[in-house]
PDB file of C-alpha atoms in Angstrom:
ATOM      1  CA  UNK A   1    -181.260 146.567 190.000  1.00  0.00           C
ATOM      2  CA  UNK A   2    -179.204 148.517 187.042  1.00  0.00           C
ATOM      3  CA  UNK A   3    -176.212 148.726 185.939  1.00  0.00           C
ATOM      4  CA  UNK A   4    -173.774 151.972 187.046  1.00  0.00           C
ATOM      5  CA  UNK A   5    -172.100 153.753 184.522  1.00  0.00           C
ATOM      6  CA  UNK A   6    -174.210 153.506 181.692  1.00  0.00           C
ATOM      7  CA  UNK A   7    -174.415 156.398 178.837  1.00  0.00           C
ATOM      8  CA  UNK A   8    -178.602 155.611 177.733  1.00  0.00           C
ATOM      9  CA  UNK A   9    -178.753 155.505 174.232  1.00  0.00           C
ATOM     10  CA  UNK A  10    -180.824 158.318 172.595  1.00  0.00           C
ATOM     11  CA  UNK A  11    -182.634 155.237 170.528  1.00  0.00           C
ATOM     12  CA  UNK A  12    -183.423 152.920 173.295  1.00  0.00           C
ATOM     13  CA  UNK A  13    -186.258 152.028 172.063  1.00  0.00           C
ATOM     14  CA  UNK A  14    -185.508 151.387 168.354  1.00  0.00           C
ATOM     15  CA  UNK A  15    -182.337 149.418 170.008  1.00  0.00           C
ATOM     16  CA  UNK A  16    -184.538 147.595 172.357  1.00  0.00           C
ATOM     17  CA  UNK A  17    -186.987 146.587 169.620  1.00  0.00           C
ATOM     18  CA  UNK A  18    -184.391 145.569 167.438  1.00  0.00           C
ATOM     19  CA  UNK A  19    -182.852 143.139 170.487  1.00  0.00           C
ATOM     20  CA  UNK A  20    -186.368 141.352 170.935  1.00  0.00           C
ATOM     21  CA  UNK A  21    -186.950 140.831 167.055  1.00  0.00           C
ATOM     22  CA  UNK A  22    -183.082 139.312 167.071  1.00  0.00           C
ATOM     23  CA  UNK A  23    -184.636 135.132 166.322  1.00  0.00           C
ATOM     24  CA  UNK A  24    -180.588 134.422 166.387  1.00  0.00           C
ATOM     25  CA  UNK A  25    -180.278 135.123 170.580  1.00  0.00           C
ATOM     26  CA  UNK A  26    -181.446 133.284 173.134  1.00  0.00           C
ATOM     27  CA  UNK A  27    -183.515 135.343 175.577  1.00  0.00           C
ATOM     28  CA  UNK A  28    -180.706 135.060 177.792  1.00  0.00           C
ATOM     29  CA  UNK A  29    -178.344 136.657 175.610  1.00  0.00           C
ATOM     30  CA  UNK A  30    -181.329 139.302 174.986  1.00  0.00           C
ATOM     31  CA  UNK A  31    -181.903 140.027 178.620  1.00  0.00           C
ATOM     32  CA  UNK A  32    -177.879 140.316 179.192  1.00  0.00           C
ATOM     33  CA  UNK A  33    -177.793 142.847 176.013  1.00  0.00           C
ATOM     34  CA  UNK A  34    -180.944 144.822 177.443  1.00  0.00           C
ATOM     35  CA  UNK A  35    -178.910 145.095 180.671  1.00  0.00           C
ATOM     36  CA  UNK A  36    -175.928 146.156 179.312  1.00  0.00           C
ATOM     37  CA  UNK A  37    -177.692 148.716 177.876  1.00  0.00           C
ATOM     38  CA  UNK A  38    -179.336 150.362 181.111  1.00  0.00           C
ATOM     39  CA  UNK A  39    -182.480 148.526 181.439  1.00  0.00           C
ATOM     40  CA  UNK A  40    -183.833 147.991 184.730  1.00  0.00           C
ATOM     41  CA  UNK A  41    -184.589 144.167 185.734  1.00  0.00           C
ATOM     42  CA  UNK A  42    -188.208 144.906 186.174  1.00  0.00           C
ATOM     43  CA  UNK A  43    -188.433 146.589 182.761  1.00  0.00           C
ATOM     44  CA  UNK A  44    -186.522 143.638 180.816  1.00  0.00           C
ATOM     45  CA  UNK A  45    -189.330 141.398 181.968  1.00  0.00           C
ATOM     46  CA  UNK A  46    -191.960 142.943 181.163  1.00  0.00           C
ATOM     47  CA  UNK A  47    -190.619 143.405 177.879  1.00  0.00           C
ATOM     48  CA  UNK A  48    -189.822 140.117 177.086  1.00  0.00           C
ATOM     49  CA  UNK A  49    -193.320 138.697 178.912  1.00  0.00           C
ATOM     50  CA  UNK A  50    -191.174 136.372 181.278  1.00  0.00           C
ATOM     51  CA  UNK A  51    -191.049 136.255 184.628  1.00  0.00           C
ATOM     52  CA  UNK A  52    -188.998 138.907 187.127  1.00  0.00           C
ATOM     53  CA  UNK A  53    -187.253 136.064 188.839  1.00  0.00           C
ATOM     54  CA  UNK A  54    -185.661 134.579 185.464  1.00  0.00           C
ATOM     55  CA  UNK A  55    -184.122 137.851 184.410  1.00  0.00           C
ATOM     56  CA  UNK A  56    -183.041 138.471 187.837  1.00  0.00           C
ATOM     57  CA  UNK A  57    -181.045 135.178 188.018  1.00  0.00           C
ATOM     58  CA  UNK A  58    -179.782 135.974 184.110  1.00  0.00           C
ATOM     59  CA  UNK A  59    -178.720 139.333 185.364  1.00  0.00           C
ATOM     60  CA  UNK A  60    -176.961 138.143 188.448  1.00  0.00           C
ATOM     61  CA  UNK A  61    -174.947 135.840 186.760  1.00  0.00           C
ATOM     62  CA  UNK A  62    -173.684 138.195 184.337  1.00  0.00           C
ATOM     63  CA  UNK A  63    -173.097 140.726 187.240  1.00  0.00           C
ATOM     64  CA  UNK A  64    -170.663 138.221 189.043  1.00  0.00           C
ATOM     65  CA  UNK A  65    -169.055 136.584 185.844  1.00  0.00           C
ATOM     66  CA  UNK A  66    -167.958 140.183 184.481  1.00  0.00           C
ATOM     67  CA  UNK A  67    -167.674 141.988 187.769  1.00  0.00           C
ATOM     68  CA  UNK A  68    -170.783 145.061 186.832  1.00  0.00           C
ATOM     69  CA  UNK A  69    -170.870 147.509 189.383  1.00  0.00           C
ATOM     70  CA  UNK A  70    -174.677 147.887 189.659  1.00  0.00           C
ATOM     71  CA  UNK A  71    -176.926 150.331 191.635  1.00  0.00           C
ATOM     72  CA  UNK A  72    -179.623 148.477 193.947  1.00  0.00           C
ATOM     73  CA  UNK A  73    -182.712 151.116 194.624  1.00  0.00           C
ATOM     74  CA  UNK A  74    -184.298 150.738 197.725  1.00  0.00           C
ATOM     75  CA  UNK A  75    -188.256 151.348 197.402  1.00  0.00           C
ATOM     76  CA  UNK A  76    -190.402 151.871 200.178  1.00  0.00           C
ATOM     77  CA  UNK A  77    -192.245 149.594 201.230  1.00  0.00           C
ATOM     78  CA  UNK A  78    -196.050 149.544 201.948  1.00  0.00           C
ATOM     79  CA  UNK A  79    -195.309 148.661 205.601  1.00  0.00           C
ATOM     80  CA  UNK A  80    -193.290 152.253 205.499  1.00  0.00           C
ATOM     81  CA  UNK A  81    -196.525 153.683 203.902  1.00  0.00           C
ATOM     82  CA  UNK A  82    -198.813 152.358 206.322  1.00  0.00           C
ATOM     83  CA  UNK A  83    -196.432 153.750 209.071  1.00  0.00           C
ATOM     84  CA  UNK A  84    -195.729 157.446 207.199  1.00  0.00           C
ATOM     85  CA  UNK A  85    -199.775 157.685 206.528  1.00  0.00           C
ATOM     86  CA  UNK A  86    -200.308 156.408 210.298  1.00  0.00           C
ATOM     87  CA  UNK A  87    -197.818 159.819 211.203  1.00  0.00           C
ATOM     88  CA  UNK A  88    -200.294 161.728 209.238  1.00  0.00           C
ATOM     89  CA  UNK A  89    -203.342 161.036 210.949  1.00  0.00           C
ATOM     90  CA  UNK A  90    -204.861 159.210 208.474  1.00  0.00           C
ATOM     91  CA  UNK A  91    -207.052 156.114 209.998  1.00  0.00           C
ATOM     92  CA  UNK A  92    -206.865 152.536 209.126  1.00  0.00           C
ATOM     93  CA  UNK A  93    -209.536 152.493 206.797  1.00  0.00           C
ATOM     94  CA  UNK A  94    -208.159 155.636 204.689  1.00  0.00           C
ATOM     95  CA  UNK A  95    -204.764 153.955 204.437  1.00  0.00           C
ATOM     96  CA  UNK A  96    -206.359 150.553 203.324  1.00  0.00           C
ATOM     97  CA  UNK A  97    -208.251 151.835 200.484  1.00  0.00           C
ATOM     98  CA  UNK A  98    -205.024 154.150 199.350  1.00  0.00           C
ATOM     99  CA  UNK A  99    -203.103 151.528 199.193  1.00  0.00           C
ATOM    100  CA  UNK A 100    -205.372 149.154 198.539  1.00  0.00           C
ATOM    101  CA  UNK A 101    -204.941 146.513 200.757  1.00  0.00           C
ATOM    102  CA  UNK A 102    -206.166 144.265 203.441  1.00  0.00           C
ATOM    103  CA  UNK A 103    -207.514 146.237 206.669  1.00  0.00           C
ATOM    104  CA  UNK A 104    -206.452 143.266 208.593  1.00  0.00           C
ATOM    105  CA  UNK A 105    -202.945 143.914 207.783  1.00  0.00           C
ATOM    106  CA  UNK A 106    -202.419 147.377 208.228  1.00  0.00           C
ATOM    107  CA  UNK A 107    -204.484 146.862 212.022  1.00  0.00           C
ATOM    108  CA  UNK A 108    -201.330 144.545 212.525  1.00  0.00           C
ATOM    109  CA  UNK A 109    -198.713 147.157 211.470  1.00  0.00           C
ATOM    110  CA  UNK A 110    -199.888 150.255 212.744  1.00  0.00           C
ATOM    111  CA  UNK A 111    -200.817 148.407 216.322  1.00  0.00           C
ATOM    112  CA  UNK A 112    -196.705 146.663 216.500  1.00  0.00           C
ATOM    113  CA  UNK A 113    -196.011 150.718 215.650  1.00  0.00           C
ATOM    114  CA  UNK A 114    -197.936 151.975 218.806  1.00  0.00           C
ATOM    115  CA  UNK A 115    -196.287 149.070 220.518  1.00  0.00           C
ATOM    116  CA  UNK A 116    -192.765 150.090 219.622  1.00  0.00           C
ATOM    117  CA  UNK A 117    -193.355 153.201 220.427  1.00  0.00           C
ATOM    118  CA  UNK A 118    -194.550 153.283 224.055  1.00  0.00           C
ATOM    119  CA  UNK A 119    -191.382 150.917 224.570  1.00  0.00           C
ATOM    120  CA  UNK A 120    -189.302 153.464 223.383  1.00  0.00           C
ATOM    121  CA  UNK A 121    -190.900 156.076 225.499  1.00  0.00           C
ATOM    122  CA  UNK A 122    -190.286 153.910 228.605  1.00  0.00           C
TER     123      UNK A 122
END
């Protein structure tokens, strides 16, 4: 999540270092600054060494107190990978060591793919 309509500074980083060295804030108040100023959610908390779900609930707060119009990115996912790799011919075993992750689990998506498709075809 990040905010719309925000001009980066040039400085970001000199900015953002000057935020986290702030002792007067509360990391609240830093998180809500670092937002402000264009930071991603996922960047402010690995910045500040806390955990994604605090600065998320910091952030949504803010967003609904002040009324931010913010831009929500949708990622893939990895069961999107496993399905777009699947496409490509790729077997289970090459898509579970790209991705790196369980073989068990992409059997289980790319066999409810097969599935979906032959009730489509039908």
């Amino acid at each position: 999540m990040k905010l719309l309509n925000v001009k980066t500074a040039e400085n970001t980083d000199s900015m953002v270092k000057n935020i986290l060295k702030d002792e007067s804030k509360s990391k609240s108040q830093k998180m809500k600054e670092m937002f402000k100023a264009g930071l991603e959610v996922k960047e402010i908390a690995e910045l500040m060494n806390v955990r994604y779900n605090f600065v998320y609930n910091v952030t949504k707060n803010l967003i609904i107190t002040e009324s931010l119009q913010v831009e929500k990115v949708q990622k893939e996912s990895k069961k999107d990978a496993v399905i777009k790799m699947h496409q490509e011919g790729k077997t289970n075993i090459q898509i579970a060591t790209e991705l790196k992750t369980n073989y068990n689990y992409i059997f289980k998506i790319v066999k409810e793919y097969k599935a979906e498709q032959q009730t489509e075809v039908k």
